[in-house]
Amino acid sequence: MKTLISIIIFLIYTLPAFCQEGTRFETLSFKEALAKAKSGNKLIFMDCYTSWCGPCQFMSQTIFPKKEVGNFFNANFINVKYDMEKGEGPELQKKYDVQAYPTFLIIRPDGSVQHKIVGGFQESDFFISLVKQGLNEETSLAYLGEKYENDNINKQELVDYLLALRYSGENQKYQEVNQKLQPVLTAQDRLRKEFWPVIEIATFDSEDFKFLARHADEYKKIVDPKKVDYQIKMIYRVAIAQTIRPGAKDPLNQLKQVEKELEEISLEGKEEFYAQIELNRAILTKDKEKIISMAEKNILDSNNSNTWDIMNALNSLKSELTDKELNRILTWEKTYTSADPKMKDYYNDFFENFKALVCPQVYYYDLNYKEALKRAVMQDKQTLLVLLPNDANRIKIQKTLNKEKTRKNINLNFITLDISPDSKEGKTLSQQFEINSYPAFIIINRDGTLNRKIMGIIEDNTLVKQIMSNQ
C-alpha cells in the first residue's frame, strides 16, 4: 500500500513536467537557481526582460512555448526569468551589465557568465543554434574571449568568436575581432563551407559582401543555393531599410548604389526591391505626392509586400500633411480594412489616427484608460486625460483647447480621453493620481508612468503651454 501511495505521489509531481510542452521557467530566486544548477550539474539559462519590451513578449509568447524549444531548454538548463525592473531584477541587471532587452545569459553554477545573446528572434531553430554555441563551452563567448585576450586562438576559433560576438551586443569587440579576422582569411578560406557563417553576417558595405556578390555561383555549389540568394537579398533589404533610419550616412547615394548593383547582378526576384527604393527615396526627399500615390496604387495590388512600409511612411509624414491630403488618405479606409481581415485592427487604428488630425476639435477617443495606454504605445503618443466638471468652466476650457493650433498639437501628440470626474473611472483615476481640484489634466508617458498633472483653474495661455511643454 505504501508503495502504491509513493508511486501516485511521484506521478502527481512528475507527470506535469513530462506532459508539459514549451519551456519551463522555474520560479526561483537567483540564489536558489545557482544551488539547483550546482546540485543538478547544469547551467542556468536566464531570460532578462522588461514588461514593456515587444521582442521580450514575442519570445515569451511565441518562441519559448514551442514544444521543440521546450524539449531543448528543459533538457539542458535550469530556466529562470527576471523582470529587470522588479524584485531581484535591478540587482541582476547591474551585476551582469544588462543594457538591452531581451538579454539571454547562460550562467555557470558559480555565477559567472558563459555566454550572452541579445535580441529577439523569429526563427526558433536559429535561436536554438545560437544557444547551442553557448552551451558548448569551447564555442562559448567566455571561453573564446579568454583565448582571444591571451592571443591563443586559431582561425576557426576566431570565426566562432566573431559569431558569438555578433549576437552578444558587444559591438565594439565585434568590430575589433572582425578587423583582425579579415586579413587572416584567404579567398580559399572564404569559399570553404565551414567559413560560410562569416559571409552570413556580412553587411552591405563590407568586403565580405562584395566577395559574396562576385562568387555567388561558387557558394551555391557548397551551400544551399536558396540560402545564398536569401543572404544576398537580406543584405540588400537591410541596406535599403537603413537609409531611412536616424543618422543614416549619405542615404540617397546608398540607394543609388544599391539600385546600380541590382541592375548588374543576376538575382531571382530582385524586382521586389525597386518599389522599396522608390518609396525610401520619396521619404528622404519628403515627396508627399509620390508616397500618397504609391499608397493609392497599393490598394489595387493585393500582392504588394510594401503595404506596411507605405503605411509607416505616411505615418512619418502625418504632421506635414494638409487637410486635403489627409482627407484623400481617409477615402481608402473601407478598401484597406476589407482587404485583409488579419490586419483590420491595425488599419482601424491607422485611419483613426488620421481622422484625429482632420477633426475640427480635440479628438476624444472612445476608449477606457487601459485601452488608451495600449493605443498610445501603438501610435507612439502620450495619453492625455481631461477631467472637466459639467459646469460653466467646461465650455470655456473646451473652447481654449479647440483653438486651431492647440487642437492640432493635441491631436497629433496625444491619445485624449474626456472623462467625467463623477464617473466610476473618473473617481478611480482621481484617487490614483491624487487629483484634489478640477478641471484636471493628466499626462501619461508612453511607458504608462505619470509625466505631469495640471489642476485647477489656470489662465488659458498658461494651460496650453503646460499641456504642450514637452512636445
Short mmCIF file of C-alpha atoms in Angstrom, two decimals:
data_model
loop_
_atom_site.label_atom_id
_atom_site.label_comp_id
_atom_site.label_asym_id
_atom_site.label_seq_id
_atom_site.Cartn_x
_atom_site.Cartn_y
_atom_site.Cartn_z
CA MET A 1 0.00 0.00 0.00
CA LYS A 2 2.83 2.37 0.91
CA THR A 3 4.48 1.55 -2.41
CA LEU A 4 1.29 2.40 -4.32
CA ILE A 5 0.92 5.70 -2.49
CA SER A 6 4.56 6.55 -3.25
CA ILE A 7 4.00 5.85 -6.95
CA ILE A 8 0.89 8.04 -7.01
CA ILE A 9 2.72 10.89 -5.30
CA PHE A 10 5.62 10.51 -7.73
CA LEU A 11 3.25 10.66 -10.73
CA ILE A 12 1.43 13.72 -9.36
CA TYR A 13 4.68 15.68 -9.18
CA THR A 14 6.40 14.33 -12.30
CA LEU A 15 3.71 13.80 -14.93
CA PRO A 16 3.06 17.54 -15.48
CA ALA A 17 6.75 18.01 -16.26
CA PHE A 18 6.70 15.18 -18.82
CA CYS A 19 3.41 16.25 -20.39
CA GLN A 20 4.04 19.99 -20.46
CA GLU A 21 5.01 21.47 -23.78
CA GLY A 22 7.19 24.51 -24.05
CA THR A 23 9.95 25.91 -21.90
CA ARG A 24 9.52 25.56 -18.14
CA PHE A 25 10.76 28.70 -16.41
CA GLU A 26 11.05 27.94 -12.71
CA THR A 27 10.02 30.41 -10.02
CA LEU A 28 13.31 30.56 -8.15
CA SER A 29 15.37 33.27 -6.54
CA PHE A 30 18.73 33.66 -8.22
CA LYS A 31 20.42 32.09 -5.19
CA GLU A 32 18.08 29.11 -5.42
CA ALA A 33 18.75 28.79 -9.16
CA LEU A 34 22.51 28.67 -8.53
CA ALA A 35 22.07 26.00 -5.87
CA LYS A 36 19.84 23.90 -8.14
CA ALA A 37 22.28 24.25 -11.03
CA LYS A 38 25.12 23.09 -8.81
CA SER A 39 23.24 20.10 -7.41
CA GLY A 40 21.97 19.09 -10.85
CA ASN A 41 25.27 19.77 -12.61
CA LYS A 42 23.51 22.07 -15.09
CA LEU A 43 23.89 25.56 -16.47
CA ILE A 44 21.34 28.32 -15.86
CA PHE A 45 19.51 29.89 -18.79
CA MET A 46 18.35 33.34 -17.66
CA ASP A 47 15.86 35.47 -19.60
CA CYS A 48 16.38 39.15 -18.73
CA TYR A 49 13.25 41.03 -19.83
CA THR A 50 11.01 44.01 -19.12
CA SER A 51 7.22 44.20 -19.21
CA TRP A 52 7.19 46.89 -21.93
CA CYS A 53 9.65 45.20 -24.32
CA GLY A 54 7.94 43.97 -27.54
CA PRO A 55 10.65 41.43 -28.55
CA CYS A 56 10.59 40.09 -24.97
CA GLN A 57 6.86 39.43 -25.26
CA PHE A 58 7.31 37.80 -28.68
CA MET A 59 9.92 35.40 -27.31
CA SER A 60 7.77 34.64 -24.27
CA GLN A 61 4.52 34.14 -26.18
CA THR A 62 5.73 32.63 -29.47
CA ILE A 63 9.20 31.05 -29.22
CA PHE A 64 9.53 29.59 -25.71
CA PRO A 65 6.09 27.85 -25.72
CA LYS A 66 7.04 25.70 -28.75
CA LYS A 67 7.45 22.02 -27.97
CA GLU A 68 10.81 21.61 -29.71
CA VAL A 69 12.14 24.70 -27.92
CA GLY A 70 10.92 23.39 -24.58
CA ASN A 71 12.48 19.97 -25.21
CA PHE A 72 15.87 21.60 -25.78
CA PHE A 73 15.84 24.08 -22.90
CA ASN A 74 14.21 21.77 -20.34
CA ALA A 75 16.80 19.07 -21.00
CA ASN A 76 19.84 21.32 -20.83
CA PHE A 77 19.20 24.14 -18.38
CA ILE A 78 17.70 25.40 -15.18
CA ASN A 79 15.46 28.02 -16.82
CA VAL A 80 14.64 31.24 -14.98
CA LYS A 81 13.46 34.69 -15.99
CA TYR A 82 13.57 38.01 -14.18
CA ASP A 83 11.93 41.34 -14.89
CA MET A 84 14.89 43.74 -14.83
CA GLU A 85 12.71 46.44 -13.27
CA LYS A 86 11.18 44.43 -10.42
CA GLY A 87 12.24 42.24 -7.50
CA GLU A 88 15.78 40.94 -7.95
CA GLY A 89 15.85 42.32 -11.49
CA PRO A 90 17.59 45.68 -10.89
CA GLU A 91 20.33 43.99 -8.84
CA LEU A 92 20.88 41.32 -11.53
CA GLN A 93 20.77 43.96 -14.26
CA LYS A 94 23.59 45.82 -12.55
CA LYS A 95 25.56 42.66 -11.68
CA TYR A 96 25.57 41.38 -15.28
CA ASP A 97 25.52 44.80 -17.01
CA VAL A 98 22.34 44.09 -18.97
CA GLN A 99 21.85 47.05 -21.29
CA ALA A 100 19.31 45.79 -23.86
CA TYR A 101 16.19 43.65 -23.82
CA PRO A 102 15.73 40.81 -24.10
CA THR A 103 19.16 39.58 -23.00
CA PHE A 104 19.70 35.86 -22.51
CA LEU A 105 22.52 34.69 -20.26
CA ILE A 106 23.98 31.22 -19.85
CA ILE A 107 25.35 31.20 -16.31
CA ARG A 108 27.57 28.64 -14.61
CA PRO A 109 26.74 27.32 -11.11
CA ASP A 110 29.42 29.65 -9.70
CA GLY A 111 27.52 32.66 -11.07
CA SER A 112 29.93 33.51 -13.89
CA VAL A 113 28.62 34.13 -17.41
CA GLN A 114 29.50 31.55 -20.05
CA HIS A 115 27.53 33.06 -22.92
CA LYS A 116 25.30 36.02 -23.80
CA ILE A 117 22.73 36.56 -26.56
CA VAL A 118 20.95 39.88 -27.07
CA GLY A 119 17.74 40.45 -29.01
CA GLY A 120 14.54 38.73 -30.10
CA PHE A 121 14.46 36.05 -32.81
CA GLN A 122 11.63 34.99 -35.09
CA GLU A 123 13.06 31.58 -36.01
CA SER A 124 13.23 29.07 -33.16
CA ASP A 125 15.78 26.84 -34.95
CA PHE A 126 18.16 29.76 -35.40
CA PHE A 127 17.74 30.84 -31.78
CA ILE A 128 18.47 27.30 -30.56
CA SER A 129 21.59 27.19 -32.75
CA LEU A 130 22.89 30.34 -31.04
CA VAL A 131 22.18 28.89 -27.59
CA LYS A 132 23.90 25.60 -28.54
CA GLN A 133 27.06 27.58 -29.31
CA GLY A 134 26.96 28.93 -25.76
CA LEU A 135 26.07 25.55 -24.27
CA ASN A 136 29.28 24.11 -25.71
CA GLU A 137 31.97 25.63 -23.50
CA GLU A 138 34.62 25.54 -26.24
CA THR A 139 32.50 27.68 -28.59
CA SER A 140 31.08 29.94 -25.87
CA LEU A 141 31.69 33.67 -25.60
CA ALA A 142 33.62 33.46 -22.31
CA TYR A 143 35.95 30.62 -23.37
CA LEU A 144 36.79 32.11 -26.77
CA GLY A 145 37.10 35.60 -25.28
CA GLU A 146 39.74 34.34 -22.86
CA LYS A 147 41.66 32.62 -25.67
CA TYR A 148 41.46 35.79 -27.77
CA GLU A 149 42.76 38.01 -24.96
CA ASN A 150 45.64 35.56 -24.36
CA ASP A 151 46.44 35.61 -28.09
CA ASN A 152 46.00 31.84 -28.16
CA ILE A 153 43.20 31.48 -30.70
CA ASN A 154 43.25 29.71 -34.07
CA LYS A 155 41.48 30.73 -37.26
CA GLN A 156 38.35 28.58 -36.76
CA GLU A 157 38.03 29.71 -33.15
CA LEU A 158 38.33 33.31 -34.32
CA VAL A 159 35.39 32.70 -36.65
CA ASP A 160 33.39 31.12 -33.79
CA TYR A 161 34.24 34.06 -31.53
CA LEU A 162 33.11 36.54 -34.17
CA LEU A 163 29.78 34.71 -34.49
CA ALA A 164 29.32 34.70 -30.71
CA LEU A 165 30.07 38.43 -30.55
CA ARG A 166 27.66 39.16 -33.40
CA TYR A 167 24.66 38.37 -31.18
CA SER A 168 26.10 39.40 -27.82
CA GLY A 169 25.53 43.14 -28.08
CA GLU A 170 29.30 43.74 -27.73
CA ASN A 171 29.56 45.71 -30.96
CA GLN A 172 32.94 47.33 -30.30
CA LYS A 173 34.62 43.99 -29.63
CA TYR A 174 32.84 42.53 -32.66
CA GLN A 175 34.32 45.21 -34.92
CA GLU A 176 37.77 44.66 -33.42
CA VAL A 177 37.68 40.88 -33.98
CA ASN A 178 36.23 41.27 -37.46
CA GLN A 179 39.11 43.57 -38.44
CA LYS A 180 41.60 41.07 -37.09
CA LEU A 181 39.96 38.17 -38.94
CA GLN A 182 39.70 39.78 -42.38
CA PRO A 183 43.42 39.71 -43.32
CA VAL A 184 43.75 36.18 -41.94
CA LEU A 185 41.08 34.69 -44.20
CA THR A 186 42.26 33.86 -47.71
CA ALA A 187 39.95 33.66 -50.73
CA GLN A 188 40.26 29.89 -50.46
CA ASP A 189 39.15 30.06 -46.80
CA ARG A 190 36.12 32.11 -47.66
CA LEU A 191 34.99 29.52 -50.19
CA ARG A 192 35.09 26.68 -47.66
CA LYS A 193 31.78 25.59 -46.17
CA GLU A 194 32.95 25.96 -42.55
CA PHE A 195 33.64 29.67 -43.13
CA TRP A 196 30.24 30.40 -44.68
CA PRO A 197 28.98 31.75 -41.29
CA VAL A 198 31.38 34.69 -41.73
CA ILE A 199 29.68 35.53 -45.02
CA GLU A 200 26.27 35.20 -43.37
CA ILE A 201 26.99 38.17 -41.11
CA ALA A 202 28.37 40.38 -43.89
CA THR A 203 27.00 43.90 -44.29
CA PHE A 204 26.32 45.86 -47.45
CA ASP A 205 29.49 47.97 -47.36
CA SER A 206 31.81 45.13 -46.31
CA GLU A 207 34.45 43.31 -48.34
CA ASP A 208 32.75 40.02 -47.42
CA PHE A 209 29.58 41.07 -49.23
CA LYS A 210 31.49 42.20 -52.28
CA PHE A 211 33.21 38.82 -52.26
CA LEU A 212 29.83 37.06 -51.95
CA ALA A 213 28.37 39.01 -54.88
CA ARG A 214 31.37 38.10 -57.07
CA HIS A 215 31.36 34.42 -56.09
CA ALA A 216 27.65 33.72 -55.67
CA ASP A 217 27.69 30.82 -58.16
CA GLU A 218 30.62 29.19 -56.37
CA TYR A 219 28.90 29.49 -53.00
CA LYS A 220 25.81 27.82 -54.44
CA LYS A 221 27.94 24.72 -55.01
CA ILE A 222 28.97 24.41 -51.36
CA VAL A 223 25.81 25.59 -49.56
CA ASP A 224 22.10 25.57 -50.39
CA PRO A 225 21.58 27.86 -53.45
CA LYS A 226 18.40 29.22 -51.85
CA LYS A 227 20.45 30.17 -48.82
CA VAL A 228 22.88 32.14 -50.97
CA ASP A 229 20.11 34.05 -52.73
CA TYR A 230 18.37 34.66 -49.40
CA GLN A 231 21.58 36.06 -47.91
CA ILE A 232 22.16 38.44 -50.82
CA LYS A 233 18.55 39.62 -50.67
CA MET A 234 18.70 40.08 -46.91
CA ILE A 235 21.80 42.26 -47.17
CA TYR A 236 20.18 44.42 -49.85
CA ARG A 237 16.96 44.59 -47.85
CA VAL A 238 18.81 45.80 -44.75
CA ALA A 239 20.86 48.28 -46.80
CA ILE A 240 17.67 49.80 -48.21
CA ALA A 241 15.95 49.87 -44.81
CA GLN A 242 18.94 51.60 -43.18
CA THR A 243 18.62 54.60 -45.47
CA ILE A 244 15.60 55.95 -43.58
CA ARG A 245 16.93 55.34 -40.09
CA PRO A 246 18.04 58.32 -38.00
CA GLY A 247 21.69 59.21 -38.61
CA ALA A 248 21.96 57.30 -41.89
CA LYS A 249 25.13 58.32 -43.75
CA ASP A 250 24.55 59.63 -47.29
CA PRO A 251 21.30 57.62 -47.67
CA LEU A 252 20.36 58.85 -51.15
CA ASN A 253 23.74 57.80 -52.51
CA GLN A 254 23.37 54.38 -50.87
CA LEU A 255 20.00 53.91 -52.55
CA LYS A 256 21.60 54.81 -55.86
CA GLN A 257 24.41 52.32 -55.26
CA VAL A 258 22.01 49.51 -54.35
CA GLU A 259 19.93 50.24 -57.43
CA LYS A 260 23.01 50.10 -59.67
CA GLU A 261 24.22 46.82 -58.18
CA LEU A 262 20.79 45.24 -58.54
CA GLU A 263 20.82 46.07 -62.23
CA GLU A 264 24.17 44.34 -62.66
CA ILE A 265 23.63 41.24 -60.52
CA SER A 266 21.78 38.06 -61.54
CA LEU A 267 19.31 37.56 -58.70
CA GLU A 268 15.91 35.93 -58.92
CA GLY A 269 13.09 38.11 -57.61
CA LYS A 270 15.17 41.27 -57.32
CA GLU A 271 12.25 43.34 -58.68
CA GLU A 272 10.78 43.42 -55.16
CA PHE A 273 13.45 45.92 -54.12
CA TYR A 274 12.75 48.61 -56.69
CA ALA A 275 9.45 49.73 -55.14
CA GLN A 276 11.13 49.94 -51.71
CA ILE A 277 13.96 52.04 -53.17
CA GLU A 278 11.39 54.33 -54.79
CA LEU A 279 9.48 54.65 -51.51
CA ASN A 280 12.58 55.36 -49.40
CA ARG A 281 13.76 57.95 -51.90
CA ALA A 282 10.37 59.66 -51.61
CA ILE A 283 10.59 59.58 -47.80
CA LEU A 284 14.08 61.10 -47.82
CA THR A 285 13.10 63.86 -50.24
CA LYS A 286 9.74 64.35 -48.44
CA ASP A 287 7.90 63.76 -51.71
CA LYS A 288 4.41 63.53 -50.20
CA GLU A 289 2.67 63.16 -53.55
CA LYS A 290 4.85 60.19 -54.50
CA ILE A 291 4.14 58.41 -51.19
CA ILE A 292 0.39 59.06 -51.37
CA SER A 293 0.33 57.88 -55.00
CA MET A 294 2.19 54.70 -54.07
CA ALA A 295 -0.34 54.09 -51.29
CA GLU A 296 -3.22 54.54 -53.73
CA LYS A 297 -1.59 52.12 -56.15
CA ASN A 298 -1.04 49.69 -53.29
CA ILE A 299 -4.82 49.48 -52.73
CA LEU A 300 -5.23 47.87 -56.12
CA ASP A 301 -2.37 45.41 -55.68
CA SER A 302 -3.24 42.79 -53.05
CA ASN A 303 0.15 41.09 -53.54
CA ASN A 304 2.16 44.20 -52.78
CA SER A 305 4.62 43.41 -49.99
CA ASN A 306 5.29 47.08 -49.25
CA THR A 307 1.96 47.83 -47.54
CA TRP A 308 3.47 48.04 -44.05
CA ASP A 309 6.32 50.28 -45.23
CA ILE A 310 3.96 52.59 -47.11
CA MET A 311 1.69 52.98 -44.09
CA ASN A 312 4.69 53.74 -41.88
CA ALA A 313 5.88 56.29 -44.45
CA LEU A 314 2.53 58.07 -44.32
CA ASN A 315 2.65 57.99 -40.53
CA SER A 316 6.10 59.58 -40.56
CA LEU A 317 4.75 62.49 -42.63
CA LYS A 318 1.44 62.98 -40.81
CA SER A 319 2.48 66.25 -39.19
CA GLU A 320 3.26 67.72 -42.63
CA LEU A 321 0.11 66.64 -44.48
CA THR A 322 -2.55 69.19 -45.37
CA ASP A 323 -6.21 68.61 -44.55
CA LYS A 324 -6.80 67.93 -48.25
CA GLU A 325 -4.11 65.24 -48.29
CA LEU A 326 -5.39 63.75 -45.03
CA ASN A 327 -8.95 63.53 -46.38
CA ARG A 328 -7.61 61.89 -49.54
CA ILE A 329 -5.96 59.21 -47.40
CA LEU A 330 -9.16 58.68 -45.41
CA THR A 331 -11.07 57.76 -48.58
CA TRP A 332 -9.09 54.47 -48.67
CA GLU A 333 -10.25 53.26 -45.26
CA LYS A 334 -13.01 50.89 -46.40
CA THR A 335 -10.84 49.35 -49.13
CA TYR A 336 -7.90 48.72 -46.83
CA THR A 337 -9.87 47.40 -43.85
CA SER A 338 -11.84 44.95 -46.01
CA ALA A 339 -8.80 43.75 -47.98
CA ASP A 340 -7.09 41.79 -45.18
CA PRO A 341 -9.15 40.71 -42.13
CA LYS A 342 -5.96 39.87 -40.20
CA MET A 343 -4.82 43.48 -40.50
CA LYS A 344 -8.21 45.01 -39.70
CA ASP A 345 -7.29 46.19 -36.19
CA TYR A 346 -4.06 47.76 -37.47
CA TYR A 347 -5.87 49.57 -40.29
CA ASN A 348 -8.64 50.79 -37.98
CA ASP A 349 -6.02 52.23 -35.65
CA PHE A 350 -4.09 53.73 -38.59
CA PHE A 351 -7.09 55.54 -40.06
CA GLU A 352 -8.38 56.74 -36.67
CA ASN A 353 -5.01 58.40 -36.22
CA PHE A 354 -5.63 60.38 -39.42
CA LYS A 355 -9.25 61.13 -38.51
CA ALA A 356 -7.95 62.80 -35.36
CA LEU A 357 -5.72 65.06 -37.44
CA VAL A 358 -8.60 66.45 -39.52
CA CYS A 359 -11.04 66.69 -36.62
CA PRO A 360 -12.16 70.35 -36.19
CA GLN A 361 -11.94 69.98 -32.41
CA VAL A 362 -9.97 67.96 -29.89
CA TYR A 363 -10.41 64.30 -30.84
CA TYR A 364 -11.59 62.27 -27.87
CA TYR A 365 -11.05 58.54 -28.28
CA ASP A 366 -13.84 56.17 -27.30
CA LEU A 367 -11.58 54.06 -25.07
CA ASN A 368 -11.15 53.31 -21.41
CA TYR A 369 -7.89 54.17 -19.64
CA LYS A 370 -6.17 50.80 -20.17
CA GLU A 371 -7.16 50.72 -23.84
CA ALA A 372 -5.85 54.25 -24.28
CA LEU A 373 -2.43 53.28 -22.87
CA LYS A 374 -2.18 50.42 -25.38
CA ARG A 375 -3.23 52.70 -28.24
CA ALA A 376 -0.65 55.28 -27.18
CA VAL A 377 2.10 52.67 -27.50
CA MET A 378 0.86 51.67 -30.96
CA GLN A 379 0.76 55.28 -32.15
CA ASP A 380 3.90 56.39 -30.28
CA LYS A 381 1.99 59.09 -28.39
CA GLN A 382 1.35 60.16 -24.82
CA THR A 383 -2.05 59.83 -23.16
CA LEU A 384 -3.93 62.95 -22.08
CA LEU A 385 -6.75 62.57 -19.55
CA VAL A 386 -9.10 65.55 -19.47
CA LEU A 387 -11.29 65.66 -16.36
CA LEU A 388 -13.75 68.53 -16.67
CA PRO A 389 -16.73 69.02 -14.34
CA ASN A 390 -20.01 69.78 -16.07
CA ASP A 391 -20.09 73.49 -15.21
CA ALA A 392 -19.52 76.86 -16.88
CA ASN A 393 -15.76 76.40 -16.90
CA ARG A 394 -16.09 73.28 -19.09
CA ILE A 395 -17.30 75.28 -22.11
CA LYS A 396 -14.57 77.89 -21.64
CA ILE A 397 -11.79 75.30 -21.39
CA GLN A 398 -13.07 73.30 -24.36
CA LYS A 399 -13.08 76.50 -26.39
CA THR A 400 -9.42 77.09 -25.43
CA LEU A 401 -8.39 73.54 -26.33
CA ASN A 402 -10.24 73.68 -29.65
CA LYS A 403 -8.30 76.64 -31.00
CA GLU A 404 -6.74 75.50 -34.27
CA LYS A 405 -3.06 75.38 -33.29
CA THR A 406 -3.78 73.85 -29.88
CA ARG A 407 -6.17 71.10 -31.02
CA LYS A 408 -3.85 70.17 -33.91
CA ASN A 409 -0.95 69.75 -31.49
CA ILE A 410 -3.08 67.75 -29.07
CA ASN A 411 -4.49 65.51 -31.80
CA LEU A 412 -1.01 64.92 -33.21
CA ASN A 413 0.70 64.08 -29.94
CA PHE A 414 -1.89 62.56 -27.60
CA ILE A 415 -4.47 59.85 -27.20
CA THR A 416 -7.01 62.06 -25.44
CA LEU A 417 -9.86 60.92 -23.20
CA ASP A 418 -12.74 63.09 -21.95
CA ILE A 419 -13.52 61.66 -18.51
CA SER A 420 -16.21 62.89 -16.18
CA PRO A 421 -14.88 63.35 -12.63
CA ASP A 422 -18.21 61.91 -11.40
CA SER A 423 -17.96 58.69 -13.39
CA LYS A 424 -16.66 55.44 -11.88
CA GLU A 425 -13.48 55.63 -13.96
CA GLY A 426 -13.09 59.34 -13.21
CA LYS A 427 -13.26 58.72 -9.46
CA THR A 428 -10.78 55.83 -9.72
CA LEU A 429 -8.29 57.88 -11.74
CA SER A 430 -8.71 60.91 -9.47
CA GLN A 431 -7.83 58.73 -6.49
CA GLN A 432 -4.96 57.01 -8.34
CA PHE A 433 -3.33 60.30 -9.37
CA GLU A 434 -4.33 62.23 -6.22
CA ILE A 435 -6.46 64.83 -8.01
CA ASN A 436 -7.97 67.21 -5.47
CA SER A 437 -9.29 70.01 -7.68
CA TYR A 438 -10.87 70.37 -11.12
CA PRO A 439 -10.50 70.88 -14.00
CA ALA A 440 -7.59 68.42 -14.13
CA PHE A 441 -5.31 67.30 -16.93
CA ILE A 442 -3.18 64.17 -16.51
CA ILE A 443 -0.41 63.38 -18.98
CA ILE A 444 0.86 59.78 -19.11
CA ASN A 445 4.13 58.75 -20.74
CA ARG A 446 4.32 56.04 -23.41
CA ASP A 447 5.54 53.54 -20.80
CA GLY A 448 2.48 54.19 -18.59
CA THR A 449 4.21 56.34 -15.97
CA LEU A 450 2.92 59.73 -14.88
CA ASN A 451 4.50 62.65 -16.74
CA ARG A 452 2.68 65.50 -15.02
CA LYS A 453 -0.70 66.68 -13.83
CA ILE A 454 -2.29 70.11 -14.08
CA MET A 455 -5.08 71.00 -11.63
CA GLY A 456 -7.43 73.89 -11.02
CA ILE A 457 -8.41 76.96 -12.99
CA ILE A 458 -5.44 78.28 -14.95
CA GLU A 459 -5.15 81.17 -17.40
CA ASP A 460 -5.74 79.97 -20.98
CA ASN A 461 -2.27 80.52 -22.42
CA THR A 462 -0.59 79.02 -19.35
CA LEU A 463 -2.78 75.92 -19.59
CA VAL A 464 -1.87 75.37 -23.25
CA LYS A 465 1.84 75.86 -22.54
CA GLN A 466 1.76 73.38 -19.66
CA ILE A 467 -0.02 70.72 -21.71
CA MET A 468 2.35 71.10 -24.66
CA SER A 469 5.53 71.84 -22.69
CA ASN A 470 7.48 68.76 -23.82
CA GLN A 471 6.04 68.33 -27.30
#
